[in-house]
Amino acid sequence: MGRLQWQFTMSLDGFMAGPGGDMSWLAQHLGPNPTADEVMDGTGALLVGNRTFGGDDPYKGTDKEGEPYGGGWDGPQFVLTHHAPDTPVPGVTFVGDLDSGVAAAKTAAGDEYVGVLGAEVARQCLEAGVLDEIVVFIAPVLLGDGVRMFDHPGGMNVKLERLSLTHAPQATNLRLRVVR
């Protein structure tokens, strides 16, 4: 079954979103990136945090708004939330706990990756010992405040092994394996 791969872009100072969840900073750092294309091509399902699912969109105001990866990916999404909306969202299943969300996403992904989106859901996956890889696109910008990539009160020593390091005009791409 699918492996869990946390996929995200962050600022050089470690923020995935700016203050208040603002994602507008990311728009200028989007563009051709063969590593990002490879990640999307190998992703069979998404496990998404509710804040990420309902949050700000770097494609706001464009025809790509509201689409995973700006329309660069299509497939089943599983949103982790305790408050599912009353109106169904096509292609999206809302799940109330991490275990059932991981299981459903892995089944849907088949032999491909489950893309994990969102700092909080990724932290939960790390704590539960189910996260396999991290793919981070490091944008050449400093935000100074916002949603941290990883925050664990009291600390947590997560050992990682670098699998690859590549470059694109808008980002430095780093792929890591979580060492268990």
One Martini backbone bead per residue (centre of mass of N, CA, C, O) as a GRO file, in nm:
protein
  180
    1MET     BB    1   0.102   0.032   0.006
    2GLY     BB    2   0.102   0.343   0.067
    3ARG     BB    3   0.302   0.611   0.129
    4LEU     BB    4   0.396   0.872   0.342
    5GLN     BB    5   0.412   1.217   0.205
    6TRP     BB    6   0.539   1.513   0.279
    7GLN     BB    7   0.409   1.807   0.106
    8PHE     BB    8   0.602   2.119   0.063
    9THR     BB    9   0.626   2.467   0.116
   10MET     BB   10   0.894   2.686   0.229
   11SER     BB   11   1.060   2.892   0.398
   12LEU     BB   12   1.375   2.942   0.508
   13ASP     BB   13   1.239   2.998   0.814
   14GLY     BB   14   0.990   2.766   0.837
   15PHE     BB   15   0.731   2.856   0.662
   16MET     BB   16   0.410   2.768   0.518
   17ALA     BB   17   0.281   3.027   0.640
   18GLY     BB   18   0.166   3.309   0.712
   19PRO     BB   19   0.004   3.522   0.867
   20GLY     BB   20  -0.308   3.379   0.907
   21GLY     BB   21  -0.239   3.176   0.652
   22ASP     BB   22  -0.085   3.312   0.435
   23MET     BB   23  -0.027   3.234   0.065
   24SER     BB   24   0.069   3.470  -0.131
   25TRP     BB   25   0.383   3.431  -0.127
   26LEU     BB   26   0.390   3.170  -0.322
   27ALA     BB   27   0.323   3.263  -0.615
   28GLN     BB   28   0.626   3.362  -0.693
   29HIS     BB   29   0.730   3.033  -0.647
   30LEU     BB   30   0.587   2.938  -0.895
   31GLY     BB   31   0.681   2.671  -1.120
   32PRO     BB   32   0.904   2.514  -1.273
   33ASN     BB   33   0.933   2.160  -1.141
   34PRO     BB   34   1.035   1.844  -1.173
   35THR     BB   35   0.997   1.744  -0.880
   36ALA     BB   36   0.701   1.823  -0.849
   37ASP     BB   37   0.600   1.651  -1.084
   38GLU     BB   38   0.694   1.380  -0.965
   39VAL     BB   39   0.526   1.392  -0.710
   40MET     BB   40   0.247   1.410  -0.843
   41ASP     BB   41   0.274   1.146  -1.020
   42GLY     BB   42   0.320   0.966  -0.731
   43THR     BB   43   0.023   1.050  -0.645
   44GLY     BB   44  -0.290   0.891  -0.523
   45ALA     BB   45  -0.329   1.063  -0.252
   46LEU     BB   46  -0.483   1.268   0.007
   47LEU     BB   47  -0.380   1.409   0.327
   48VAL     BB   48  -0.575   1.658   0.494
   49GLY     BB   49  -0.596   1.934   0.655
   50ASN     BB   50  -0.841   2.151   0.743
   51ARG     BB   51  -0.681   2.417   0.726
   52THR     BB   52  -0.578   2.363   0.439
   53PHE     BB   53  -0.845   2.312   0.291
   54GLY     BB   54  -0.978   2.605   0.409
   55GLY     BB   55  -0.762   2.788   0.319
   56ASP     BB   56  -0.547   2.956   0.174
   57ASP     BB   57  -0.471   3.055  -0.175
   58PRO     BB   58  -0.222   3.104  -0.412
   59TYR     BB   59  -0.466   3.100  -0.652
   60LYS     BB   60  -0.617   3.339  -0.600
   61GLY     BB   61  -0.812   3.457  -0.872
   62THR     BB   62  -0.797   3.193  -1.033
   63ASP     BB   63  -0.853   2.897  -1.218
   64LYS     BB   64  -0.682   2.733  -0.972
   65GLU     BB   65  -0.868   2.763  -0.755
   66GLY     BB   66  -0.909   2.486  -0.527
   67GLU     BB   67  -0.669   2.320  -0.640
   68PRO     BB   68  -0.458   2.085  -0.633
   69TYR     BB   69  -0.178   2.218  -0.731
   70GLY     BB   70  -0.332   2.406  -0.934
   71GLY     BB   71  -0.430   2.137  -1.110
   72GLY     BB   72  -0.176   1.917  -1.110
   73TRP     BB   73  -0.395   1.740  -0.949
   74ASP     BB   74  -0.580   1.419  -0.933
   75GLY     BB   75  -0.796   1.295  -0.667
   76PRO     BB   76  -0.818   1.164  -0.369
   77GLN     BB   77  -0.952   1.307  -0.064
   78PHE     BB   78  -0.849   1.338   0.288
   79VAL     BB   79  -1.011   1.498   0.559
   80LEU     BB   80  -0.911   1.612   0.869
   81THR     BB   81  -1.204   1.613   1.088
   82HIS     BB   82  -1.471   1.719   1.326
   83HIS     BB   83  -1.610   1.917   1.081
   84ALA     BB   84  -1.813   1.842   0.860
   85PRO     BB   85  -1.975   1.926   0.602
   86ASP     BB   86  -2.299   1.927   0.479
   87THR     BB   87  -2.167   1.955   0.202
   88PRO     BB   88  -2.054   1.794  -0.044
   89VAL     BB   89  -1.729   1.709  -0.187
   90PRO     BB   90  -1.587   1.642  -0.462
   91GLY     BB   91  -1.335   1.397  -0.391
   92VAL     BB   92  -1.419   1.420  -0.077
   93THR     BB   93  -1.318   1.291   0.243
   94PHE     BB   94  -1.434   1.288   0.570
   95VAL     BB   95  -1.234   1.252   0.868
   96GLY     BB   96  -1.208   1.194   1.234
   97ASP     BB   97  -0.933   1.019   1.208
   98LEU     BB   98  -0.618   0.917   1.149
   99ASP     BB   99  -0.640   0.612   1.102
  100SER     BB  100  -0.872   0.621   0.887
  101GLY     BB  101  -0.730   0.818   0.695
  102VAL     BB  102  -0.480   0.650   0.633
  103ALA     BB  103  -0.618   0.393   0.534
  104ALA     BB  104  -0.784   0.521   0.302
  105ALA     BB  105  -0.547   0.656   0.150
  106LYS     BB  106  -0.379   0.400   0.100
  107THR     BB  107  -0.588   0.250  -0.062
  108ALA     BB  108  -0.626   0.471  -0.285
  109ALA     BB  109  -0.311   0.481  -0.372
  110GLY     BB  110  -0.177   0.218  -0.347
  111ASP     BB  111   0.151   0.235  -0.487
  112GLU     BB  112   0.134   0.516  -0.407
  113TYR     BB  113   0.132   0.811  -0.271
  114VAL     BB  114   0.065   0.993   0.022
  115GLY     BB  115  -0.026   1.315   0.046
  116VAL     BB  116   0.079   1.541   0.289
  117LEU     BB  117  -0.127   1.818   0.412
  118GLY     BB  118  -0.004   1.983   0.672
  119ALA     BB  119   0.124   2.045   0.979
  120GLU     BB  120  -0.065   1.891   1.176
  121VAL     BB  121  -0.095   1.619   1.027
  122ALA     BB  122   0.210   1.565   1.015
  123ARG     BB  123   0.261   1.559   1.316
  124GLN     BB  124   0.072   1.321   1.372
  125CYS     BB  125   0.224   1.120   1.190
  126LEU     BB  126   0.489   1.131   1.343
  127GLU     BB  127   0.381   1.046   1.624
  128ALA     BB  128   0.256   0.766   1.496
  129GLY     BB  129   0.472   0.646   1.278
  130VAL     BB  130   0.361   0.697   0.946
  131LEU     BB  131   0.587   0.860   0.831
  132ASP     BB  132   0.821   0.832   0.552
  133GLU     BB  133   0.826   1.125   0.406
  134ILE     BB  134   0.998   1.427   0.279
  135VAL     BB  135   0.890   1.709   0.076
  136VAL     BB  136   1.081   2.006   0.018
  137PHE     BB  137   1.021   2.342  -0.082
  138ILE     BB  138   1.259   2.598  -0.090
  139ALA     BB  139   1.209   2.924  -0.055
  140PRO     BB  140   1.352   3.249  -0.136
  141VAL     BB  141   1.235   3.333   0.175
  142LEU     BB  142   1.132   3.560   0.438
  143LEU     BB  143   0.871   3.584   0.691
  144GLY     BB  144   0.892   3.567   1.036
  145ASP     BB  145   0.590   3.443   1.016
  146GLY     BB  146   0.354   3.180   1.118
  147VAL     BB  147   0.347   2.861   0.991
  148ARG     BB  148   0.505   2.610   1.099
  149MET     BB  149   0.634   2.326   0.993
  150PHE     BB  150   0.743   2.252   1.298
  151ASP     BB  151   0.561   2.177   1.609
  152HIS     BB  152   0.687   2.064   1.941
  153PRO     BB  153   0.624   2.064   2.245
  154GLY     BB  154   0.940   1.979   2.393
  155GLY     BB  155   1.007   1.822   2.157
  156MET     BB  156   1.156   1.628   1.872
  157ASN     BB  157   1.347   1.353   1.752
  158VAL     BB  158   1.384   1.351   1.402
  159LYS     BB  159   1.507   1.127   1.191
  160LEU     BB  160   1.697   1.188   0.885
  161GLU     BB  161   1.727   1.102   0.529
  162ARG     BB  162   1.885   1.179   0.252
  163LEU     BB  163   1.782   1.135  -0.095
  164SER     BB  164   1.756   1.444  -0.211
  165LEU     BB  165   1.900   1.721  -0.421
  166THR     BB  166   1.743   1.998  -0.579
  167HIS     BB  167   1.691   2.238  -0.851
  168ALA     BB  168   1.512   2.543  -0.900
  169PRO     BB  169   1.429   2.862  -0.965
  170GLN     BB  170   1.211   2.862  -0.695
  171ALA     BB  171   1.378   2.604  -0.565
  172THR     BB  172   1.469   2.383  -0.310
  173ASN     BB  173   1.499   2.028  -0.313
  174LEU     BB  174   1.389   1.801  -0.048
  175ARG     BB  175   1.453   1.457   0.027
  176LEU     BB  176   1.316   1.248   0.295
  177ARG     BB  177   1.370   1.004   0.541
  178VAL     BB  178   1.221   0.836   0.792
  179VAL     BB  179   1.372   0.727   1.079
  180ARG     BB  180   1.312   0.418   1.281
   0.00000   0.00000   0.00000
